[in-house]
Amino acid sequence: LIHALSMLSRSVGRLVPRLGSALRQAPGSAGLNTALRAAVTGYSRSMAQVAEPLVRTTGSLSNDYEFEHDDKIADGDPSKRAYTYFVLGGARFVFASFGRLAVLKLVHSMNASADVLALASTEVDISGIAEGTMLTLKWRGKPVFIKHRTASEIKAAEDQNPAELRHPQSDSERVQKPSHLIVLGVCTHLGCVPLGNQGDFAGGFFCPCHGSHYDTSGRIRKGPAPLNLELPPYKFIEEQKVFIG
């Protein structure tokens, strides 16, 4: 490159004297044209001499360098596989994250709200229920009967032979404490609400809609109802406090 620039400088230096000599030999406008043509022709020849070694030198340098350092310079990957794999992997990770978030949102939306969960269970103080009377409360939109049974009602329920019933169940299967019966106040015939301490069985339940009679243990004894009154899930958390739900 330095050699080529040196030759270029010398060619420019030769152009100026040639132009002056041509002007002296051919004065006037015609002489000027002749002088310019001669100077340009000489300059073109000089540039051709400069360009030839420059191209040859540059080309040979590049080829020699690549040949000598072929083991040190790795060829590029025209397909850019590494970049493609990185982008695809990142996109899949992002899509998987959004998919997981969408599923979690969907599952969370199907869960019961806080107000519904609050109604799913309730605590009841049964100390104020007098013997022979009944407390009616609402649980999950349904009435619940809590009956404080008398000694005679307990004896009548326990003496009944389950094998003689339409829906055989002993009294011990239906109560956790003999003194208290807890059932859903929904007739198993068509879903009506029976009346407490009514019917043909003392201390039992009577549904006036279609004439179903239940005994003091909530077992069907007469009428169209096919099953006993349903028992809600409950437990005694204290001697006089029950948890329903």
PDB file of N, CA, C and O in Angstrom, residues 163-232:
ATOM      1  N   ALA A 163     -85.200 -53.313  60.726  1.00  0.00           N
ATOM      2  CA  ALA A 163     -85.586 -54.209  59.636  1.00  0.00           C
ATOM      3  C   ALA A 163     -87.017 -53.960  59.181  1.00  0.00           C
ATOM      4  O   ALA A 163     -87.388 -54.335  58.060  1.00  0.00           O
ATOM      5  N   GLU A 164     -87.841 -53.354  60.000  1.00  0.00           N
ATOM      6  CA  GLU A 164     -89.227 -53.100  59.651  1.00  0.00           C
ATOM      7  C   GLU A 164     -89.415 -51.780  58.886  1.00  0.00           C
ATOM      8  O   GLU A 164     -90.545 -51.475  58.465  1.00  0.00           O
ATOM      9  N   LEU A 165     -88.333 -51.037  58.712  1.00  0.00           N
ATOM     10  CA  LEU A 165     -88.431 -49.708  58.096  1.00  0.00           C
ATOM     11  C   LEU A 165     -88.202 -49.763  56.584  1.00  0.00           C
ATOM     12  O   LEU A 165     -87.542 -50.659  56.049  1.00  0.00           O
ATOM     13  N   ARG A 166     -88.759 -48.766  55.895  1.00  0.00           N
ATOM     14  CA  ARG A 166     -88.571 -48.657  54.449  1.00  0.00           C
ATOM     15  C   ARG A 166     -87.108 -48.384  54.104  1.00  0.00           C
ATOM     16  O   ARG A 166     -86.575 -48.929  53.137  1.00  0.00           O
ATOM     17  N   HIS A 167     -86.512 -47.533  54.888  1.00  0.00           N
ATOM     18  CA  HIS A 167     -85.076 -47.212  54.725  1.00  0.00           C
ATOM     19  C   HIS A 167     -84.397 -47.608  56.040  1.00  0.00           C
ATOM     20  O   HIS A 167     -84.289 -46.788  56.951  1.00  0.00           O
ATOM     21  N   PRO A 168     -83.948 -48.861  56.126  1.00  0.00           N
ATOM     22  CA  PRO A 168     -83.465 -49.383  57.420  1.00  0.00           C
ATOM     23  C   PRO A 168     -82.226 -48.652  57.941  1.00  0.00           C
ATOM     24  O   PRO A 168     -81.181 -48.630  57.294  1.00  0.00           O
ATOM     25  N   GLN A 169     -82.373 -48.058  59.104  1.00  0.00           N
ATOM     26  CA  GLN A 169     -81.260 -47.432  59.819  1.00  0.00           C
ATOM     27  C   GLN A 169     -81.589 -47.448  61.300  1.00  0.00           C
ATOM     28  O   GLN A 169     -82.730 -47.138  61.693  1.00  0.00           O
ATOM     29  N   SER A 170     -80.611 -47.776  62.113  1.00  0.00           N
ATOM     30  CA  SER A 170     -80.819 -47.722  63.568  1.00  0.00           C
ATOM     31  C   SER A 170     -80.659 -46.285  64.042  1.00  0.00           C
ATOM     32  O   SER A 170     -80.072 -45.441  63.347  1.00  0.00           O
ATOM     33  N   ASP A 171     -81.163 -46.022  65.230  1.00  0.00           N
ATOM     34  CA  ASP A 171     -81.064 -44.657  65.770  1.00  0.00           C
ATOM     35  C   ASP A 171     -79.606 -44.271  66.024  1.00  0.00           C
ATOM     36  O   ASP A 171     -79.220 -43.112  65.826  1.00  0.00           O
ATOM     37  N   SER A 172     -78.807 -45.250  66.456  1.00  0.00           N
ATOM     38  CA  SER A 172     -77.394 -44.955  66.742  1.00  0.00           C
ATOM     39  C   SER A 172     -76.608 -44.563  65.487  1.00  0.00           C
ATOM     40  O   SER A 172     -75.576 -43.896  65.578  1.00  0.00           O
ATOM     41  N   GLU A 173     -77.081 -44.984  64.321  1.00  0.00           N
ATOM     42  CA  GLU A 173     -76.424 -44.610  63.061  1.00  0.00           C
ATOM     43  C   GLU A 173     -76.725 -43.172  62.673  1.00  0.00           C
ATOM     44  O   GLU A 173     -76.007 -42.587  61.841  1.00  0.00           O
ATOM     45  N   ARG A 174     -77.758 -42.608  63.260  1.00  0.00           N
ATOM     46  CA  ARG A 174     -78.215 -41.291  62.810  1.00  0.00           C
ATOM     47  C   ARG A 174     -77.909 -40.168  63.799  1.00  0.00           C
ATOM     48  O   ARG A 174     -78.108 -38.999  63.457  1.00  0.00           O
ATOM     49  N   VAL A 175     -77.444 -40.514  64.967  1.00  0.00           N
ATOM     50  CA  VAL A 175     -77.132 -39.463  65.944  1.00  0.00           C
ATOM     51  C   VAL A 175     -75.737 -39.698  66.519  1.00  0.00           C
ATOM     52  O   VAL A 175     -75.288 -40.832  66.650  1.00  0.00           O
ATOM     53  N   GLN A 176     -75.052 -38.596  66.870  1.00  0.00           N
ATOM     54  CA  GLN A 176     -73.771 -38.689  67.568  1.00  0.00           C
ATOM     55  C   GLN A 176     -73.973 -38.610  69.075  1.00  0.00           C
ATOM     56  O   GLN A 176     -73.203 -39.196  69.842  1.00  0.00           O
ATOM     57  N   LYS A 177     -75.014 -37.886  69.476  1.00  0.00           N
ATOM     58  CA  LYS A 177     -75.434 -37.837  70.876  1.00  0.00           C
ATOM     59  C   LYS A 177     -76.923 -38.166  70.919  1.00  0.00           C
ATOM     60  O   LYS A 177     -77.706 -37.567  70.173  1.00  0.00           O
ATOM     61  N   PRO A 178     -77.336 -39.101  71.753  1.00  0.00           N
ATOM     62  CA  PRO A 178     -78.768 -39.465  71.785  1.00  0.00           C
ATOM     63  C   PRO A 178     -79.680 -38.290  72.063  1.00  0.00           C
ATOM     64  O   PRO A 178     -80.843 -38.280  71.623  1.00  0.00           O
ATOM     65  N   SER A 179     -79.177 -37.284  72.777  1.00  0.00           N
ATOM     66  CA  SER A 179     -80.039 -36.170  73.164  1.00  0.00           C
ATOM     67  C   SER A 179     -80.370 -35.240  71.995  1.00  0.00           C
ATOM     68  O   SER A 179     -81.389 -34.529  72.042  1.00  0.00           O
ATOM     69  N   HIS A 180     -79.549 -35.238  70.958  1.00  0.00           N
ATOM     70  CA  HIS A 180     -79.747 -34.264  69.888  1.00  0.00           C
ATOM     71  C   HIS A 180     -79.748 -34.957  68.517  1.00  0.00           C
ATOM     72  O   HIS A 180     -78.833 -35.717  68.184  1.00  0.00           O
ATOM     73  N   LEU A 181     -80.795 -34.666  67.753  1.00  0.00           N
ATOM     74  CA  LEU A 181     -80.906 -35.129  66.367  1.00  0.00           C
ATOM     75  C   LEU A 181     -80.672 -33.934  65.446  1.00  0.00           C
ATOM     76  O   LEU A 181     -81.285 -32.876  65.626  1.00  0.00           O
ATOM     77  N   ILE A 182     -79.778 -34.103  64.465  1.00  0.00           N
ATOM     78  CA  ILE A 182     -79.476 -33.034  63.507  1.00  0.00           C
ATOM     79  C   ILE A 182     -79.696 -33.594  62.098  1.00  0.00           C
ATOM     80  O   ILE A 182     -79.003 -34.528  61.674  1.00  0.00           O
ATOM     81  N   VAL A 183     -80.679 -33.025  61.379  1.00  0.00           N
ATOM     82  CA  VAL A 183     -81.016 -33.494  60.032  1.00  0.00           C
ATOM     83  C   VAL A 183     -81.280 -32.288  59.129  1.00  0.00           C
ATOM     84  O   VAL A 183     -81.556 -31.174  59.608  1.00  0.00           O
ATOM     85  N   LEU A 184     -81.231 -32.538  57.809  1.00  0.00           N
ATOM     86  CA  LEU A 184     -81.646 -31.514  56.847  1.00  0.00           C
ATOM     87  C   LEU A 184     -83.166 -31.484  56.804  1.00  0.00           C
ATOM     88  O   LEU A 184     -83.823 -32.533  56.707  1.00  0.00           O
ATOM     89  N   GLY A 185     -83.738 -30.302  56.860  1.00  0.00           N
ATOM     90  CA  GLY A 185     -85.195 -30.162  56.855  1.00  0.00           C
ATOM     91  C   GLY A 185     -85.735 -30.151  55.441  1.00  0.00           C
ATOM     92  O   GLY A 185     -86.462 -29.210  55.057  1.00  0.00           O
ATOM     93  N   VAL A 186     -85.417 -31.185  54.673  1.00  0.00           N
ATOM     94  CA  VAL A 186     -85.878 -31.285  53.281  1.00  0.00           C
ATOM     95  C   VAL A 186     -86.491 -32.665  53.083  1.00  0.00           C
ATOM     96  O   VAL A 186     -85.812 -33.684  53.272  1.00  0.00           O
ATOM     97  N   CYS A 187     -87.756 -32.710  52.708  1.00  0.00           N
ATOM     98  CA  CYS A 187     -88.434 -33.984  52.478  1.00  0.00           C
ATOM     99  C   CYS A 187     -87.786 -34.713  51.306  1.00  0.00           C
ATOM    100  O   CYS A 187     -87.489 -34.105  50.262  1.00  0.00           O
ATOM    101  N   THR A 188     -87.562 -36.006  51.461  1.00  0.00           N
ATOM    102  CA  THR A 188     -86.885 -36.783  50.415  1.00  0.00           C
ATOM    103  C   THR A 188     -87.840 -37.186  49.287  1.00  0.00           C
ATOM    104  O   THR A 188     -87.429 -37.878  48.355  1.00  0.00           O
ATOM    105  N   HIS A 189     -89.076 -36.704  49.340  1.00  0.00           N
ATOM    106  CA  HIS A 189     -90.008 -36.993  48.252  1.00  0.00           C
ATOM    107  C   HIS A 189     -89.841 -35.974  47.124  1.00  0.00           C
ATOM    108  O   HIS A 189     -89.340 -36.295  46.051  1.00  0.00           O
ATOM    109  N   LEU A 190     -90.223 -34.718  47.396  1.00  0.00           N
ATOM    110  CA  LEU A 190     -90.123 -33.670  46.369  1.00  0.00           C
ATOM    111  C   LEU A 190     -89.429 -32.414  46.889  1.00  0.00           C
ATOM    112  O   LEU A 190     -89.535 -31.349  46.266  1.00  0.00           O
ATOM    113  N   GLY A 191     -88.743 -32.524  48.010  1.00  0.00           N
ATOM    114  CA  GLY A 191     -87.940 -31.392  48.477  1.00  0.00           C
ATOM    115  C   GLY A 191     -88.691 -30.359  49.280  1.00  0.00           C
ATOM    116  O   GLY A 191     -88.200 -29.227  49.438  1.00  0.00           O
ATOM    117  N   CYS A 192     -89.863 -30.677  49.794  1.00  0.00           N
ATOM    118  CA  CYS A 192     -90.587 -29.728  50.642  1.00  0.00           C
ATOM    119  C   CYS A 192     -89.951 -29.670  52.036  1.00  0.00           C
ATOM    120  O   CYS A 192     -89.104 -30.490  52.387  1.00  0.00           O
ATOM    121  N   VAL A 193     -90.390 -28.720  52.829  1.00  0.00           N
ATOM    122  CA  VAL A 193     -89.870 -28.575  54.195  1.00  0.00           C
ATOM    123  C   VAL A 193     -90.890 -29.139  55.181  1.00  0.00           C
ATOM    124  O   VAL A 193     -92.003 -28.605  55.306  1.00  0.00           O
ATOM    125  N   PRO A 194     -90.538 -30.216  55.889  1.00  0.00           N
ATOM    126  CA  PRO A 194     -91.488 -30.808  56.850  1.00  0.00           C
ATOM    127  C   PRO A 194     -91.674 -29.909  58.074  1.00  0.00           C
ATOM    128  O   PRO A 194     -90.875 -29.010  58.351  1.00  0.00           O
ATOM    129  N   LEU A 195     -92.722 -30.205  58.810  1.00  0.00           N
ATOM    130  CA  LEU A 195     -93.003 -29.505  60.060  1.00  0.00           C
ATOM    131  C   LEU A 195     -92.502 -30.339  61.233  1.00  0.00           C
ATOM    132  O   LEU A 195     -92.665 -31.561  61.253  1.00  0.00           O
ATOM    133  N   GLY A 196     -91.882 -29.670  62.227  1.00  0.00           N
ATOM    134  CA  GLY A 196     -91.361 -30.366  63.390  1.00  0.00           C
ATOM    135  C   GLY A 196     -92.427 -30.620  64.439  1.00  0.00           C
ATOM    136  O   GLY A 196     -93.387 -29.840  64.589  1.00  0.00           O
ATOM    137  N   ASN A 197     -92.252 -31.731  65.175  1.00  0.00           N
ATOM    138  CA  ASN A 197     -93.192 -32.114  66.229  1.00  0.00           C
ATOM    139  C   ASN A 197     -94.619 -32.247  65.684  1.00  0.00           C
ATOM    140  O   ASN A 197     -95.593 -31.862  66.350  1.00  0.00           O
ATOM    141  N   GLN A 198     -94.748 -32.803  64.513  1.00  0.00           N
ATOM    142  CA  GLN A 198     -96.045 -33.011  63.880  1.00  0.00           C
ATOM    143  C   GLN A 198     -96.090 -34.430  63.304  1.00  0.00           C
ATOM    144  O   GLN A 198     -95.066 -35.098  63.159  1.00  0.00           O
ATOM    145  N   GLY A 199     -97.273 -34.889  62.941  1.00  0.00           N
ATOM    146  CA  GLY A 199     -97.435 -36.183  62.308  1.00  0.00           C
ATOM    147  C   GLY A 199     -97.919 -37.256  63.248  1.00  0.00           C
ATOM    148  O   GLY A 199     -98.251 -37.014  64.419  1.00  0.00           O
ATOM    149  N   ASP A 200     -97.938 -38.479  62.731  1.00  0.00           N
ATOM    150  CA  ASP A 200     -98.476 -39.623  63.469  1.00  0.00           C
ATOM    151  C   ASP A 200     -97.490 -40.181  64.492  1.00  0.00           C
ATOM    152  O   ASP A 200     -97.876 -41.069  65.281  1.00  0.00           O
ATOM    153  N   PHE A 201     -96.266 -39.695  64.504  1.00  0.00           N
ATOM    154  CA  PHE A 201     -95.251 -40.240  65.415  1.00  0.00           C
ATOM    155  C   PHE A 201     -94.783 -39.113  66.337  1.00  0.00           C
ATOM    156  O   PHE A 201     -94.283 -38.083  65.867  1.00  0.00           O
ATOM    157  N   ALA A 202     -94.955 -39.308  67.629  1.00  0.00           N
ATOM    158  CA  ALA A 202     -94.675 -38.259  68.617  1.00  0.00           C
ATOM    159  C   ALA A 202     -93.244 -37.771  68.517  1.00  0.00           C
ATOM    160  O   ALA A 202     -92.294 -38.558  68.500  1.00  0.00           O
ATOM    161  N   GLY A 203     -93.103 -36.443  68.435  1.00  0.00           N
ATOM    162  CA  GLY A 203     -91.779 -35.836  68.350  1.00  0.00           C
ATOM    163  C   GLY A 203     -91.147 -35.954  66.980  1.00  0.00           C
ATOM    164  O   GLY A 203     -89.985 -35.576  66.798  1.00  0.00           O
ATOM    165  N   GLY A 204     -91.932 -36.414  65.996  1.00  0.00           N
ATOM    166  CA  GLY A 204     -91.388 -36.602  64.653  1.00  0.00           C
ATOM    167  C   GLY A 204     -91.647 -35.424  63.737  1.00  0.00           C
ATOM    168  O   GLY A 204     -91.847 -34.284  64.183  1.00  0.00           O
ATOM    169  N   PHE A 205     -91.656 -35.683  62.430  1.00  0.00           N
ATOM    170  CA  PHE A 205     -91.791 -34.623  61.414  1.00  0.00           C
ATOM    171  C   PHE A 205     -92.876 -35.035  60.414  1.00  0.00           C
ATOM    172  O   PHE A 205     -93.049 -36.221  60.104  1.00  0.00           O
ATOM    173  N   PHE A 206     -93.562 -34.017  59.891  1.00  0.00           N
ATOM    174  CA  PHE A 206     -94.649 -34.277  58.946  1.00  0.00           C
ATOM    175  C   PHE A 206     -94.531 -33.302  57.777  1.00  0.00           C
ATOM    176  O   PHE A 206     -94.388 -32.087  57.968  1.00  0.00           O
ATOM    177  N   CYS A 207     -94.580 -33.857  56.560  1.00  0.00           N
ATOM    178  CA  CYS A 207     -94.574 -33.020  55.356  1.00  0.00           C
ATOM    179  C   CYS A 207     -96.010 -32.907  54.849  1.00  0.00           C
ATOM    180  O   CYS A 207     -96.576 -33.902  54.366  1.00  0.00           O
ATOM    181  N   PRO A 208     -96.653 -31.734  54.949  1.00  0.00           N
ATOM    182  CA  PRO A 208     -98.063 -31.593  54.581  1.00  0.00           C
ATOM    183  C   PRO A 208     -98.307 -31.619  53.071  1.00  0.00           C
ATOM    184  O   PRO A 208     -99.461 -31.752  52.650  1.00  0.00           O
ATOM    185  N   CYS A 209     -97.245 -31.494  52.279  1.00  0.00           N
ATOM    186  CA  CYS A 209     -97.431 -31.435  50.820  1.00  0.00           C
ATOM    187  C   CYS A 209     -98.015 -32.743  50.287  1.00  0.00           C
ATOM    188  O   CYS A 209     -98.981 -32.746  49.519  1.00  0.00           O
ATOM    189  N   HIS A 210     -97.434 -33.885  50.699  1.00  0.00           N
ATOM    190  CA  HIS A 210     -97.888 -35.179  50.191  1.00  0.00           C
ATOM    191  C   HIS A 210     -98.047 -36.213  51.301  1.00  0.00           C
ATOM    192  O   HIS A 210     -98.197 -37.402  51.020  1.00  0.00           O
ATOM    193  N   GLY A 211     -97.993 -35.774  52.551  1.00  0.00           N
ATOM    194  CA  GLY A 211     -98.322 -36.643  53.664  1.00  0.00           C
ATOM    195  C   GLY A 211     -97.250 -37.629  54.074  1.00  0.00           C
ATOM    196  O   GLY A 211     -97.569 -38.754  54.465  1.00  0.00           O
ATOM    197  N   SER A 212     -95.969 -37.214  54.029  1.00  0.00           N
ATOM    198  CA  SER A 212     -94.892 -38.096  54.506  1.00  0.00           C
ATOM    199  C   SER A 212     -94.689 -37.877  55.999  1.00  0.00           C
ATOM    200  O   SER A 212     -94.599 -36.728  56.465  1.00  0.00           O
ATOM    201  N   HIS A 213     -94.584 -38.993  56.773  1.00  0.00           N
ATOM    202  CA  HIS A 213     -94.388 -38.931  58.219  1.00  0.00           C
ATOM    203  C   HIS A 213     -93.012 -39.521  58.575  1.00  0.00           C
ATOM    204  O   HIS A 213     -92.648 -40.594  58.095  1.00  0.00           O
ATOM    205  N   TYR A 214     -92.286 -38.800  59.435  1.00  0.00           N
ATOM    206  CA  TYR A 214     -90.966 -39.241  59.904  1.00  0.00           C
ATOM    207  C   TYR A 214     -91.011 -39.343  61.425  1.00  0.00           C
ATOM    208  O   TYR A 214     -91.688 -38.560  62.098  1.00  0.00           O
ATOM    209  N   ASP A 215     -90.266 -40.293  61.964  1.00  0.00           N
ATOM    210  CA  ASP A 215     -90.256 -40.456  63.425  1.00  0.00           C
ATOM    211  C   ASP A 215     -89.250 -39.512  64.060  1.00  0.00           C
ATOM    212  O   ASP A 215     -88.653 -38.661  63.397  1.00  0.00           O
ATOM    213  N   THR A 216     -89.050 -39.661  65.353  1.00  0.00           N
ATOM    214  CA  THR A 216     -88.178 -38.757  66.097  1.00  0.00           C
ATOM    215  C   THR A 216     -86.702 -38.936  65.774  1.00  0.00           C
ATOM    216  O   THR A 216     -85.872 -38.179  66.255  1.00  0.00           O
ATOM    217  N   SER A 217     -86.390 -39.939  64.949  1.00  0.00           N
ATOM    218  CA  SER A 217     -85.024 -40.123  64.465  1.00  0.00           C
ATOM    219  C   SER A 217     -84.892 -39.650  63.012  1.00  0.00           C
ATOM    220  O   SER A 217     -83.843 -39.787  62.396  1.00  0.00           O
ATOM    221  N   GLY A 218     -85.994 -39.092  62.453  1.00  0.00           N
ATOM    222  CA  GLY A 218     -85.964 -38.603  61.078  1.00  0.00           C
ATOM    223  C   GLY A 218     -86.083 -39.713  60.050  1.00  0.00           C
ATOM    224  O   GLY A 218     -85.780 -39.484  58.874  1.00  0.00           O
ATOM    225  N   ARG A 219     -86.574 -40.892  60.448  1.00  0.00           N
ATOM    226  CA  ARG A 219     -86.718 -42.015  59.518  1.00  0.00           C
ATOM    227  C   ARG A 219     -88.125 -42.022  58.928  1.00  0.00           C
ATOM    228  O   ARG A 219     -89.108 -41.769  59.626  1.00  0.00           O
ATOM    229  N   ILE A 220     -88.220 -42.314  57.646  1.00  0.00           N
ATOM    230  CA  ILE A 220     -89.517 -42.334  56.988  1.00  0.00           C
ATOM    231  C   ILE A 220     -90.333 -43.517  57.511  1.00  0.00           C
ATOM    232  O   ILE A 220     -89.875 -44.664  57.531  1.00  0.00           O
ATOM    233  N   ARG A 221     -91.582 -43.229  57.939  1.00  0.00           N
ATOM    234  CA  ARG A 221     -92.432 -44.259  58.516  1.00  0.00           C
ATOM    235  C   ARG A 221     -93.753 -44.409  57.743  1.00  0.00           C
ATOM    236  O   ARG A 221     -94.372 -45.468  57.770  1.00  0.00           O
ATOM    237  N   LYS A 222     -94.123 -43.349  57.037  1.00  0.00           N
ATOM    238  CA  LYS A 222     -95.419 -43.391  56.357  1.00  0.00           C
ATOM    239  C   LYS A 222     -95.428 -42.333  55.263  1.00  0.00           C
ATOM    240  O   LYS A 222     -94.881 -41.249  55.434  1.00  0.00           O
ATOM    241  N   GLY A 223     -96.080 -42.601  54.127  1.00  0.00           N
ATOM    242  CA  GLY A 223     -96.185 -41.632  53.040  1.00  0.00           C
ATOM    243  C   GLY A 223     -95.277 -41.966  51.859  1.00  0.00           C
ATOM    244  O   GLY A 223     -94.595 -42.995  51.835  1.00  0.00           O
ATOM    245  N   PRO A 224     -95.234 -41.104  50.844  1.00  0.00           N
ATOM    246  CA  PRO A 224     -94.533 -41.405  49.587  1.00  0.00           C
ATOM    247  C   PRO A 224     -93.014 -41.218  49.628  1.00  0.00           C
ATOM    248  O   PRO A 224     -92.327 -41.645  48.689  1.00  0.00           O
ATOM    249  N   ALA A 225     -92.480 -40.569  50.632  1.00  0.00           N
ATOM    250  CA  ALA A 225     -91.031 -40.325  50.661  1.00  0.00           C
ATOM    251  C   ALA A 225     -90.268 -41.642  50.678  1.00  0.00           C
ATOM    252  O   ALA A 225     -90.601 -42.537  51.466  1.00  0.00           O
ATOM    253  N   PRO A 226     -89.241 -41.820  49.861  1.00  0.00           N
ATOM    254  CA  PRO A 226     -88.533 -43.100  49.783  1.00  0.00           C
ATOM    255  C   PRO A 226     -87.416 -43.259  50.810  1.00  0.00           C
ATOM    256  O   PRO A 226     -87.026 -44.384  51.125  1.00  0.00           O
ATOM    257  N   LEU A 227     -86.881 -42.163  51.303  1.00  0.00           N
ATOM    258  CA  LEU A 227     -85.680 -42.238  52.148  1.00  0.00           C
ATOM    259  C   LEU A 227     -85.869 -41.457  53.435  1.00  0.00           C
ATOM    260  O   LEU A 227     -86.759 -40.591  53.551  1.00  0.00           O
ATOM    261  N   ASN A 228     -84.989 -41.735  54.377  1.00  0.00           N
ATOM    262  CA  ASN A 228     -84.961 -40.975  55.629  1.00  0.00           C
ATOM    263  C   ASN A 228     -84.460 -39.561  55.360  1.00  0.00           C
ATOM    264  O   ASN A 228     -83.832 -39.273  54.323  1.00  0.00           O
ATOM    265  N   LEU A 229     -84.712 -38.656  56.308  1.00  0.00           N
ATOM    266  CA  LEU A 229     -84.169 -37.301  56.189  1.00  0.00           C
ATOM    267  C   LEU A 229     -82.642 -37.362  56.182  1.00  0.00           C
ATOM    268  O   LEU A 229     -82.020 -38.121  56.939  1.00  0.00           O
ATOM    269  N   GLU A 230     -82.064 -36.555  55.334  1.00  0.00           N
ATOM    270  CA  GLU A 230     -80.612 -36.589  55.146  1.00  0.00           C
ATOM    271  C   GLU A 230     -79.889 -35.979  56.347  1.00  0.00           C
ATOM    272  O   GLU A 230     -80.374 -35.014  56.954  1.00  0.00           O
ATOM    273  N   LEU A 231     -78.707 -36.551  56.643  1.00  0.00           N
ATOM    274  CA  LEU A 231     -77.883 -36.037  57.745  1.00  0.00           C
ATOM    275  C   LEU A 231     -76.784 -35.146  57.180  1.00  0.00           C
ATOM    276  O   LEU A 231     -76.024 -35.560  56.300  1.00  0.00           O
ATOM    277  N   PRO A 232     -76.652 -33.919  57.678  1.00  0.00           N
ATOM    278  CA  PRO A 232     -75.547 -33.069  57.231  1.00  0.00           C
ATOM    279  C   PRO A 232     -74.252 -33.483  57.931  1.00  0.00           C
ATOM    280  O   PRO A 232     -74.280 -34.118  58.998  1.00  0.00           O
TER     281      PRO A 232
END
